[in-house]
mmCIF file with all atom_site columns, C-alpha atoms in Angstrom:
data_model
loop_
_atom_site.group_PDB
_atom_site.id
_atom_site.type_symbol
_atom_site.label_atom_id
_atom_site.label_alt_id
_atom_site.label_comp_id
_atom_site.label_asym_id
_atom_site.label_entity_id
_atom_site.label_seq_id
_atom_site.pdbx_PDB_ins_code
_atom_site.Cartn_x
_atom_site.Cartn_y
_atom_site.Cartn_z
_atom_site.occupancy
_atom_site.B_iso_or_equiv
_atom_site.pdbx_formal_charge
_atom_site.auth_seq_id
_atom_site.auth_comp_id
_atom_site.auth_asym_id
_atom_site.auth_atom_id
_atom_site.pdbx_PDB_model_num
ATOM 1   C CA . UNK A 1 1   ? 0.000   0.000  0.000   1.00 39.00 ? 1361 UNK A CA 1
ATOM 2   C CA . UNK A 1 2   ? 1.083   3.578  -0.641  1.00 42.00 ? 1362 UNK A CA 1
ATOM 3   C CA . UNK A 1 3   ? 2.365   5.602  2.284   1.00 47.00 ? 1363 UNK A CA 1
ATOM 4   C CA . UNK A 1 4   ? 1.421   9.234  2.583   1.00 55.00 ? 1364 UNK A CA 1
ATOM 5   C CA . UNK A 1 5   ? 4.130   11.674 3.595   1.00 59.00 ? 1365 UNK A CA 1
ATOM 6   C CA . UNK A 1 6   ? 4.070   13.069 7.103   1.00 64.00 ? 1366 UNK A CA 1
ATOM 7   C CA . UNK A 1 7   ? 1.952   16.260 7.184   1.00 70.00 ? 1367 UNK A CA 1
ATOM 8   C CA . UNK A 1 8   ? 3.604   19.533 8.180   1.00 78.00 ? 1368 UNK A CA 1
ATOM 9   C CA . UNK A 1 9   ? 0.755   20.375 10.585  1.00 85.00 ? 1369 UNK A CA 1
ATOM 10  C CA . UNK A 1 10  ? -2.700  19.318 11.764  1.00 88.00 ? 1370 UNK A CA 1
ATOM 11  C CA . UNK A 1 11  ? -5.268  20.999 9.475   1.00 89.00 ? 1371 UNK A CA 1
ATOM 12  C CA . UNK A 1 12  ? -7.605  23.568 10.987  1.00 91.00 ? 1372 UNK A CA 1
ATOM 13  C CA . UNK A 1 13  ? -10.664 25.396 9.730   1.00 94.00 ? 1373 UNK A CA 1
ATOM 14  C CA . UNK A 1 14  ? -11.412 29.089 10.100  1.00 95.00 ? 1374 UNK A CA 1
ATOM 15  C CA . UNK A 1 15  ? -14.307 31.339 9.116   1.00 96.00 ? 1375 UNK A CA 1
ATOM 16  C CA . UNK A 1 16  ? -13.989 33.155 5.810   1.00 96.00 ? 1376 UNK A CA 1
ATOM 17  C CA . UNK A 1 17  ? -14.086 36.729 7.104   1.00 96.00 ? 1377 UNK A CA 1
ATOM 18  C CA . UNK A 1 18  ? -12.647 38.729 4.198   1.00 95.00 ? 1378 UNK A CA 1
ATOM 19  C CA . UNK A 1 19  ? -15.349 38.142 1.576   1.00 92.00 ? 1379 UNK A CA 1
ATOM 20  C CA . UNK A 1 20  ? -16.222 41.853 1.604   1.00 91.00 ? 1380 UNK A CA 1
ATOM 21  C CA . UNK A 1 21  ? -12.608 42.918 0.941   1.00 89.00 ? 1381 UNK A CA 1
ATOM 22  C CA . UNK A 1 22  ? -10.901 40.228 -1.107  1.00 92.00 ? 1382 UNK A CA 1
ATOM 23  C CA . UNK A 1 23  ? -7.233  40.124 -2.023  1.00 95.00 ? 1383 UNK A CA 1
ATOM 24  C CA . UNK A 1 24  ? -7.024  41.762 -5.461  1.00 94.00 ? 1384 UNK A CA 1
ATOM 25  C CA . UNK A 1 25  ? -3.983  39.894 -6.880  1.00 93.00 ? 1385 UNK A CA 1
ATOM 26  C CA . UNK A 1 26  ? -2.231  43.183 -7.666  1.00 95.00 ? 1386 UNK A CA 1
ATOM 27  C CA . UNK A 1 27  ? 0.740   42.707 -5.371  1.00 95.00 ? 1387 UNK A CA 1
ATOM 28  C CA . UNK A 1 28  ? 1.361   41.779 -1.735  1.00 97.00 ? 1388 UNK A CA 1
ATOM 29  C CA . UNK A 1 29  ? 3.386   44.706 -0.457  1.00 96.00 ? 1389 UNK A CA 1
ATOM 30  C CA . UNK A 1 30  ? 1.121   47.598 -1.415  1.00 96.00 ? 1390 UNK A CA 1
ATOM 31  C CA . UNK A 1 31  ? -2.175  45.793 -0.810  1.00 97.00 ? 1391 UNK A CA 1
ATOM 32  C CA . UNK A 1 32  ? -2.703  47.632 2.523   1.00 97.00 ? 1392 UNK A CA 1
ATOM 33  C CA . UNK A 1 33  ? -2.419  51.032 0.818   1.00 96.00 ? 1393 UNK A CA 1
ATOM 34  C CA . UNK A 1 34  ? -4.847  49.977 -1.910  1.00 97.00 ? 1394 UNK A CA 1
ATOM 35  C CA . UNK A 1 35  ? -7.343  48.991 0.775   1.00 97.00 ? 1395 UNK A CA 1
ATOM 36  C CA . UNK A 1 36  ? -6.808  52.199 2.787   1.00 97.00 ? 1396 UNK A CA 1
ATOM 37  C CA . UNK A 1 37  ? -4.892  50.570 5.627   1.00 97.00 ? 1397 UNK A CA 1
ATOM 38  C CA . UNK A 1 38  ? -1.680  51.801 7.235   1.00 95.00 ? 1398 UNK A CA 1
ATOM 39  C CA . UNK A 1 39  ? 0.868   49.302 8.578   1.00 94.00 ? 1399 UNK A CA 1
ATOM 40  C CA . UNK A 1 40  ? 2.733   50.629 11.627  1.00 90.00 ? 1400 UNK A CA 1
ATOM 41  C CA . UNK A 1 41  ? 5.208   47.788 11.955  1.00 87.00 ? 1401 UNK A CA 1
ATOM 42  C CA . UNK A 1 42  ? 8.381   47.705 9.898   1.00 80.00 ? 1402 UNK A CA 1
ATOM 43  C CA . UNK A 1 43  ? 11.285  45.286 9.600   1.00 82.00 ? 1403 UNK A CA 1
ATOM 44  C CA . UNK A 1 44  ? 14.852  46.574 9.464   1.00 78.00 ? 1404 UNK A CA 1
ATOM 45  C CA . UNK A 1 45  ? 16.428  43.117 8.934   1.00 76.00 ? 1405 UNK A CA 1
ATOM 46  C CA . UNK A 1 46  ? 19.227  44.701 10.942  1.00 76.00 ? 1406 UNK A CA 1
ATOM 47  C CA . UNK A 1 47  ? 21.474  41.659 11.465  1.00 72.00 ? 1407 UNK A CA 1
ATOM 48  C CA . UNK A 1 48  ? 20.863  38.941 8.897   1.00 64.00 ? 1408 UNK A CA 1
ATOM 49  C CA . UNK A 1 49  ? 19.925  35.614 10.447  1.00 69.00 ? 1409 UNK A CA 1
ATOM 50  C CA . UNK A 1 50  ? 20.255  36.843 14.035  1.00 74.00 ? 1410 UNK A CA 1
ATOM 51  C CA . UNK A 1 51  ? 17.410  39.225 14.762  1.00 84.00 ? 1411 UNK A CA 1
ATOM 52  C CA . UNK A 1 52  ? 13.718  38.292 14.572  1.00 85.00 ? 1412 UNK A CA 1
ATOM 53  C CA . UNK A 1 53  ? 11.327  40.773 12.929  1.00 87.00 ? 1413 UNK A CA 1
ATOM 54  C CA . UNK A 1 54  ? 10.860  43.914 15.007  1.00 84.00 ? 1414 UNK A CA 1
ATOM 55  C CA . UNK A 1 55  ? 13.534  43.090 17.585  1.00 83.00 ? 1415 UNK A CA 1
ATOM 56  C CA . UNK A 1 56  ? 17.295  43.601 17.540  1.00 85.00 ? 1416 UNK A CA 1
ATOM 57  C CA . UNK A 1 57  ? 19.102  41.058 19.730  1.00 84.00 ? 1417 UNK A CA 1
ATOM 58  C CA . UNK A 1 58  ? 22.644  41.877 18.609  1.00 79.00 ? 1418 UNK A CA 1
ATOM 59  C CA . UNK A 1 59  ? 23.134  44.208 21.564  1.00 73.00 ? 1419 UNK A CA 1
ATOM 60  C CA . UNK A 1 60  ? 23.358  43.210 25.223  1.00 66.00 ? 1420 UNK A CA 1
ATOM 61  C CA . UNK A 1 61  ? 19.711  44.246 25.673  1.00 70.00 ? 1421 UNK A CA 1
ATOM 62  C CA . UNK A 1 62  ? 16.876  43.525 23.258  1.00 75.00 ? 1422 UNK A CA 1
ATOM 63  C CA . UNK A 1 63  ? 15.773  46.541 21.234  1.00 78.00 ? 1423 UNK A CA 1
ATOM 64  C CA . UNK A 1 64  ? 12.099  46.275 20.322  1.00 77.00 ? 1424 UNK A CA 1
ATOM 65  C CA . UNK A 1 65  ? 11.931  48.742 17.451  1.00 75.00 ? 1425 UNK A CA 1
ATOM 66  C CA . UNK A 1 66  ? 9.107   47.468 15.241  1.00 74.00 ? 1426 UNK A CA 1
ATOM 67  C CA . UNK A 1 67  ? 6.330   46.082 17.435  1.00 78.00 ? 1427 UNK A CA 1
ATOM 68  C CA . UNK A 1 68  ? 4.143   49.162 17.443  1.00 78.00 ? 1428 UNK A CA 1
ATOM 69  C CA . UNK A 1 69  ? 0.564   49.085 18.738  1.00 81.00 ? 1429 UNK A CA 1
ATOM 70  C CA . UNK A 1 70  ? -1.731  49.251 16.924  1.00 86.00 ? 1430 UNK A CA 1
ATOM 71  C CA . UNK A 1 71  ? -0.087  47.124 14.261  1.00 89.00 ? 1431 UNK A CA 1
ATOM 72  C CA . UNK A 1 72  ? -2.490  48.428 11.606  1.00 92.00 ? 1432 UNK A CA 1
ATOM 73  C CA . UNK A 1 73  ? -5.049  51.215 11.304  1.00 93.00 ? 1433 UNK A CA 1
ATOM 74  C CA . UNK A 1 74  ? -7.236  52.839 8.669   1.00 95.00 ? 1434 UNK A CA 1
ATOM 75  C CA . UNK A 1 75  ? -5.581  55.651 6.733   1.00 95.00 ? 1435 UNK A CA 1
ATOM 76  C CA . UNK A 1 76  ? -8.573  57.937 7.334   1.00 95.00 ? 1436 UNK A CA 1
ATOM 77  C CA . UNK A 1 77  ? -8.216  57.554 11.090  1.00 92.00 ? 1437 UNK A CA 1
ATOM 78  C CA . UNK A 1 78  ? -11.649 55.997 11.537  1.00 93.00 ? 1438 UNK A CA 1
ATOM 79  C CA . UNK A 1 79  ? -12.098 53.341 14.177  1.00 93.00 ? 1439 UNK A CA 1
ATOM 80  C CA . UNK A 1 80  ? -12.477 49.770 12.988  1.00 92.00 ? 1440 UNK A CA 1
ATOM 81  C CA . UNK A 1 81  ? -13.685 46.694 14.836  1.00 94.00 ? 1441 UNK A CA 1
ATOM 82  C CA . UNK A 1 82  ? -11.403 43.842 15.814  1.00 94.00 ? 1442 UNK A CA 1
ATOM 83  C CA . UNK A 1 83  ? -13.324 41.660 13.343  1.00 95.00 ? 1443 UNK A CA 1
ATOM 84  C CA . UNK A 1 84  ? -12.597 44.211 10.609  1.00 96.00 ? 1444 UNK A CA 1
ATOM 85  C CA . UNK A 1 85  ? -8.881  44.100 11.377  1.00 95.00 ? 1445 UNK A CA 1
ATOM 86  C CA . UNK A 1 86  ? -8.802  40.308 11.407  1.00 96.00 ? 1446 UNK A CA 1
ATOM 87  C CA . UNK A 1 87  ? -10.693 40.204 8.100   1.00 97.00 ? 1447 UNK A CA 1
ATOM 88  C CA . UNK A 1 88  ? -8.067  42.483 6.546   1.00 97.00 ? 1448 UNK A CA 1
ATOM 89  C CA . UNK A 1 89  ? -5.240  40.349 7.950   1.00 97.00 ? 1449 UNK A CA 1
ATOM 90  C CA . UNK A 1 90  ? -6.857  37.251 6.470   1.00 97.00 ? 1450 UNK A CA 1
ATOM 91  C CA . UNK A 1 91  ? -7.056  38.901 3.055   1.00 97.00 ? 1451 UNK A CA 1
ATOM 92  C CA . UNK A 1 92  ? -3.476  40.213 3.198   1.00 98.00 ? 1452 UNK A CA 1
ATOM 93  C CA . UNK A 1 93  ? -1.422  37.781 5.287   1.00 97.00 ? 1453 UNK A CA 1
ATOM 94  C CA . UNK A 1 94  ? -3.234  34.577 4.338   1.00 97.00 ? 1454 UNK A CA 1
ATOM 95  C CA . UNK A 1 95  ? -4.646  34.867 0.830   1.00 96.00 ? 1455 UNK A CA 1
ATOM 96  C CA . UNK A 1 96  ? -2.255  37.634 -0.233  1.00 97.00 ? 1456 UNK A CA 1
ATOM 97  C CA . UNK A 1 97  ? 0.901   35.981 1.075   1.00 97.00 ? 1457 UNK A CA 1
ATOM 98  C CA . UNK A 1 98  ? -0.158  32.604 -0.341  1.00 97.00 ? 1458 UNK A CA 1
ATOM 99  C CA . UNK A 1 99  ? -0.843  34.128 -3.751  1.00 96.00 ? 1459 UNK A CA 1
ATOM 100 C CA . UNK A 1 100 ? 2.456   36.047 -3.769  1.00 97.00 ? 1460 UNK A CA 1
ATOM 101 C CA . UNK A 1 101 ? 4.564   33.059 -2.740  1.00 97.00 ? 1461 UNK A CA 1
ATOM 102 C CA . UNK A 1 102 ? 2.864   30.807 -5.296  1.00 96.00 ? 1462 UNK A CA 1
ATOM 103 C CA . UNK A 1 103 ? 3.470   33.391 -8.016  1.00 96.00 ? 1463 UNK A CA 1
ATOM 104 C CA . UNK A 1 104 ? 7.138   33.804 -7.074  1.00 97.00 ? 1464 UNK A CA 1
ATOM 105 C CA . UNK A 1 105 ? 7.666   30.049 -7.319  1.00 97.00 ? 1465 UNK A CA 1
ATOM 106 C CA . UNK A 1 106 ? 5.673   29.675 -10.527 1.00 96.00 ? 1466 UNK A CA 1
ATOM 107 C CA . UNK A 1 107 ? 2.924   27.503 -9.050  1.00 95.00 ? 1467 UNK A CA 1
ATOM 108 C CA . UNK A 1 108 ? -0.687  27.957 -10.090 1.00 91.00 ? 1468 UNK A CA 1
ATOM 109 C CA . UNK A 1 109 ? -2.591  27.527 -6.837  1.00 86.00 ? 1469 UNK A CA 1
ATOM 110 C CA . UNK A 1 110 ? -6.380  27.415 -6.827  1.00 84.00 ? 1470 UNK A CA 1
ATOM 111 C CA . UNK A 1 111 ? -7.529  29.270 -3.705  1.00 82.00 ? 1471 UNK A CA 1
ATOM 112 C CA . UNK A 1 112 ? -10.959 27.722 -4.166  1.00 80.00 ? 1472 UNK A CA 1
ATOM 113 C CA . UNK A 1 113 ? -9.509  24.457 -2.846  1.00 82.00 ? 1473 UNK A CA 1
ATOM 114 C CA . UNK A 1 114 ? -9.114  26.094 0.554   1.00 87.00 ? 1474 UNK A CA 1
ATOM 115 C CA . UNK A 1 115 ? -12.833 26.187 1.233   1.00 84.00 ? 1475 UNK A CA 1
ATOM 116 C CA . UNK A 1 116 ? -13.744 23.284 3.483   1.00 69.00 ? 1476 UNK A CA 1
ATOM 117 C CA . UNK A 1 117 ? -15.889 20.686 1.705   1.00 72.00 ? 1477 UNK A CA 1
ATOM 118 C CA . UNK A 1 118 ? -17.178 23.316 -0.681  1.00 72.00 ? 1478 UNK A CA 1
ATOM 119 C CA . UNK A 1 119 ? -18.452 25.505 2.168   1.00 83.00 ? 1479 UNK A CA 1
ATOM 120 C CA . UNK A 1 120 ? -18.000 29.120 0.975   1.00 87.00 ? 1480 UNK A CA 1
ATOM 121 C CA . UNK A 1 121 ? -17.975 30.378 4.570   1.00 92.00 ? 1481 UNK A CA 1
ATOM 122 C CA . UNK A 1 122 ? -15.155 28.220 5.927   1.00 94.00 ? 1482 UNK A CA 1
ATOM 123 C CA . UNK A 1 123 ? -11.456 28.058 5.038   1.00 94.00 ? 1483 UNK A CA 1
ATOM 124 C CA . UNK A 1 124 ? -9.446  24.871 5.631   1.00 93.00 ? 1484 UNK A CA 1
ATOM 125 C CA . UNK A 1 125 ? -5.660  24.654 5.752   1.00 93.00 ? 1485 UNK A CA 1
ATOM 126 C CA . UNK A 1 126 ? -5.665  20.954 4.770   1.00 91.00 ? 1486 UNK A CA 1
ATOM 127 C CA . UNK A 1 127 ? -4.720  21.768 1.168   1.00 90.00 ? 1487 UNK A CA 1
ATOM 128 C CA . UNK A 1 128 ? -1.543  23.482 2.399   1.00 92.00 ? 1488 UNK A CA 1
ATOM 129 C CA . UNK A 1 129 ? -0.011  20.203 3.565   1.00 92.00 ? 1489 UNK A CA 1
ATOM 130 C CA . UNK A 1 130 ? 2.671   19.249 1.066   1.00 92.00 ? 1490 UNK A CA 1
ATOM 131 C CA . UNK A 1 131 ? 2.701   22.729 -0.440  1.00 94.00 ? 1491 UNK A CA 1
ATOM 132 C CA . UNK A 1 132 ? 6.385   23.508 0.321   1.00 95.00 ? 1492 UNK A CA 1
ATOM 133 C CA . UNK A 1 133 ? 7.601   20.715 -1.955  1.00 94.00 ? 1493 UNK A CA 1
ATOM 134 C CA . UNK A 1 134 ? 5.047   21.595 -4.637  1.00 95.00 ? 1494 UNK A CA 1
ATOM 135 C CA . UNK A 1 135 ? 6.329   25.161 -4.561  1.00 96.00 ? 1495 UNK A CA 1
ATOM 136 C CA . UNK A 1 136 ? 9.943   23.986 -4.691  1.00 96.00 ? 1496 UNK A CA 1
ATOM 137 C CA . UNK A 1 137 ? 9.246   21.675 -7.622  1.00 96.00 ? 1497 UNK A CA 1
ATOM 138 C CA . UNK A 1 138 ? 7.515   24.507 -9.484  1.00 96.00 ? 1498 UNK A CA 1
ATOM 139 C CA . UNK A 1 139 ? 10.509  26.788 -8.876  1.00 96.00 ? 1499 UNK A CA 1
ATOM 140 C CA . UNK A 1 140 ? 12.825  24.077 -10.207 1.00 96.00 ? 1500 UNK A CA 1
ATOM 141 C CA . UNK A 1 141 ? 10.879  23.956 -13.460 1.00 95.00 ? 1501 UNK A CA 1
ATOM 142 C CA . UNK A 1 142 ? 11.402  27.706 -13.821 1.00 94.00 ? 1502 UNK A CA 1
ATOM 143 C CA . UNK A 1 143 ? 15.100  27.431 -12.857 1.00 95.00 ? 1503 UNK A CA 1
ATOM 144 C CA . UNK A 1 144 ? 14.492  29.610 -9.811  1.00 94.00 ? 1504 UNK A CA 1
ATOM 145 C CA . UNK A 1 145 ? 15.171  27.047 -7.093  1.00 94.00 ? 1505 UNK A CA 1
ATOM 146 C CA . UNK A 1 146 ? 17.898  28.140 -4.714  1.00 93.00 ? 1506 UNK A CA 1
ATOM 147 C CA . UNK A 1 147 ? 18.437  31.532 -6.325  1.00 95.00 ? 1507 UNK A CA 1
ATOM 148 C CA . UNK A 1 148 ? 19.328  34.429 -4.078  1.00 94.00 ? 1508 UNK A CA 1
ATOM 149 C CA . UNK A 1 149 ? 16.495  36.562 -5.441  1.00 95.00 ? 1509 UNK A CA 1
ATOM 150 C CA . UNK A 1 150 ? 13.798  33.981 -4.698  1.00 96.00 ? 1510 UNK A CA 1
ATOM 151 C CA . UNK A 1 151 ? 15.183  33.233 -1.234  1.00 95.00 ? 1511 UNK A CA 1
ATOM 152 C CA . UNK A 1 152 ? 15.309  36.946 -0.453  1.00 93.00 ? 1512 UNK A CA 1
ATOM 153 C CA . UNK A 1 153 ? 11.701  37.500 -1.501  1.00 96.00 ? 1513 UNK A CA 1
ATOM 154 C CA . UNK A 1 154 ? 10.382  34.490 0.393   1.00 97.00 ? 1514 UNK A CA 1
ATOM 155 C CA . UNK A 1 155 ? 12.330  35.554 3.482   1.00 94.00 ? 1515 UNK A CA 1
ATOM 156 C CA . UNK A 1 156 ? 10.975  39.108 3.331   1.00 94.00 ? 1516 UNK A CA 1
ATOM 157 C CA . UNK A 1 157 ? 7.362   37.912 3.094   1.00 96.00 ? 1517 UNK A CA 1
ATOM 158 C CA . UNK A 1 158 ? 7.821   35.484 5.986   1.00 96.00 ? 1518 UNK A CA 1
ATOM 159 C CA . UNK A 1 159 ? 9.333   38.199 8.177   1.00 93.00 ? 1519 UNK A CA 1
ATOM 160 C CA . UNK A 1 160 ? 6.545   40.650 7.357   1.00 94.00 ? 1520 UNK A CA 1
ATOM 161 C CA . UNK A 1 161 ? 3.842   38.110 8.203   1.00 96.00 ? 1521 UNK A CA 1
ATOM 162 C CA . UNK A 1 162 ? 5.587   37.212 11.446  1.00 93.00 ? 1522 UNK A CA 1
ATOM 163 C CA . UNK A 1 163 ? 6.080   40.846 12.405  1.00 92.00 ? 1523 UNK A CA 1
ATOM 164 C CA . UNK A 1 164 ? 2.427   41.809 11.995  1.00 93.00 ? 1524 UNK A CA 1
ATOM 165 C CA . UNK A 1 165 ? 1.047   38.842 13.943  1.00 91.00 ? 1525 UNK A CA 1
ATOM 166 C CA . UNK A 1 166 ? 3.624   38.950 16.759  1.00 86.00 ? 1526 UNK A CA 1
ATOM 167 C CA . UNK A 1 167 ? 2.351   40.048 20.160  1.00 77.00 ? 1527 UNK A CA 1
ATOM 168 C CA . UNK A 1 168 ? 3.424   43.542 21.152  1.00 65.00 ? 1528 UNK A CA 1
ATOM 169 C CA . UNK A 1 169 ? 4.010   42.200 24.670  1.00 63.00 ? 1529 UNK A CA 1
ATOM 170 C CA . UNK A 1 170 ? 5.102   38.747 25.743  1.00 62.00 ? 1530 UNK A CA 1
ATOM 171 C CA . UNK A 1 171 ? 1.988   38.105 27.835  1.00 57.00 ? 1531 UNK A CA 1
ATOM 172 C CA . UNK A 1 172 ? -0.591  40.452 26.344  1.00 61.00 ? 1532 UNK A CA 1
ATOM 173 C CA . UNK A 1 173 ? -2.444  40.549 23.025  1.00 70.00 ? 1533 UNK A CA 1
ATOM 174 C CA . UNK A 1 174 ? -3.334  43.794 21.283  1.00 75.00 ? 1534 UNK A CA 1
ATOM 175 C CA . UNK A 1 175 ? -7.042  42.890 21.430  1.00 82.00 ? 1535 UNK A CA 1
ATOM 176 C CA . UNK A 1 176 ? -9.410  40.447 23.053  1.00 87.00 ? 1536 UNK A CA 1
ATOM 177 C CA . UNK A 1 177 ? -10.266 38.043 20.248  1.00 91.00 ? 1537 UNK A CA 1
ATOM 178 C CA . UNK A 1 178 ? -13.247 35.782 19.750  1.00 94.00 ? 1538 UNK A CA 1
ATOM 179 C CA . UNK A 1 179 ? -12.683 32.092 19.072  1.00 95.00 ? 1539 UNK A CA 1
ATOM 180 C CA . UNK A 1 180 ? -13.481 32.595 15.372  1.00 96.00 ? 1540 UNK A CA 1
ATOM 181 C CA . UNK A 1 181 ? -10.947 35.425 15.127  1.00 95.00 ? 1541 UNK A CA 1
ATOM 182 C CA . UNK A 1 182 ? -8.342  33.246 16.846  1.00 94.00 ? 1542 UNK A CA 1
ATOM 183 C CA . UNK A 1 183 ? -8.993  30.544 14.257  1.00 96.00 ? 1543 UNK A CA 1
ATOM 184 C CA . UNK A 1 184 ? -8.210  33.020 11.484  1.00 96.00 ? 1544 UNK A CA 1
ATOM 185 C CA . UNK A 1 185 ? -5.019  34.172 13.203  1.00 95.00 ? 1545 UNK A CA 1
ATOM 186 C CA . UNK A 1 186 ? -3.940  30.575 13.757  1.00 95.00 ? 1546 UNK A CA 1
ATOM 187 C CA . UNK A 1 187 ? -4.441  29.781 10.071  1.00 96.00 ? 1547 UNK A CA 1
ATOM 188 C CA . UNK A 1 188 ? -2.072  32.683 9.311   1.00 97.00 ? 1548 UNK A CA 1
ATOM 189 C CA . UNK A 1 189 ? 0.484   31.145 11.690  1.00 96.00 ? 1549 UNK A CA 1
ATOM 190 C CA . UNK A 1 190 ? 0.165   27.874 9.778   1.00 96.00 ? 1550 UNK A CA 1
ATOM 191 C CA . UNK A 1 191 ? 0.740   29.635 6.461   1.00 96.00 ? 1551 UNK A CA 1
ATOM 192 C CA . UNK A 1 192 ? 3.811   31.314 7.966   1.00 96.00 ? 1552 UNK A CA 1
ATOM 193 C CA . UNK A 1 193 ? 5.143   27.837 8.772   1.00 95.00 ? 1553 UNK A CA 1
ATOM 194 C CA . UNK A 1 194 ? 4.506   26.807 5.155   1.00 96.00 ? 1554 UNK A CA 1
ATOM 195 C CA . UNK A 1 195 ? 6.400   29.841 3.829   1.00 97.00 ? 1555 UNK A CA 1
ATOM 196 C CA . UNK A 1 196 ? 9.347   29.148 6.137   1.00 96.00 ? 1556 UNK A CA 1
ATOM 197 C CA . UNK A 1 197 ? 9.436   25.479 5.119   1.00 95.00 ? 1557 UNK A CA 1
ATOM 198 C CA . UNK A 1 198 ? 9.403   26.591 1.487   1.00 96.00 ? 1558 UNK A CA 1
ATOM 199 C CA . UNK A 1 199 ? 12.317  28.918 2.221   1.00 95.00 ? 1559 UNK A CA 1
ATOM 200 C CA . UNK A 1 200 ? 14.247  26.061 3.833   1.00 94.00 ? 1560 UNK A CA 1
ATOM 201 C CA . UNK A 1 201 ? 13.760  23.935 0.702   1.00 93.00 ? 1561 UNK A CA 1
ATOM 202 C CA . UNK A 1 202 ? 16.029  26.399 -1.100  1.00 89.00 ? 1562 UNK A CA 1
#
């Protein structure tokens, strides 16, 4: 009998919260500006390979330079609900990051496969299992595998995703989240793992 490869994670489901503001496939980095959001967290990549996003650990004391609160806000200054913020993060850091990484590696990924059992209101991460090797294989076909440019772009996306979803404090979240909102944030964490595994393939 055939043996399936070991999955990278246990699949989870999350509500589809960003239907009203979908990712527009026009580029990952300036998607927030196109949707009238401002990102307050930035990544210096100050010491390559040593410092996590938003924190410099090269000195004797940690310098937390990029973990601003709030992490995101509307450009017009209007208040927005926690659900509205999470919906934007799902569009940008889940669907947007997945689309960008797939495009960089030359893989055509059908986002429709992410909807659990055809349910248009629920997103499942099950289809992401095995994706790192599919992305690597696609990049090999395009002669991009292992190139410095591809590694740099994958690394930058992973760091940006990690920076935005990192807690501002070690024991305190920026908001009080509902269970459904936590499911969305956890699915973003899973995608971050997928991006990092893809990076390690190169």
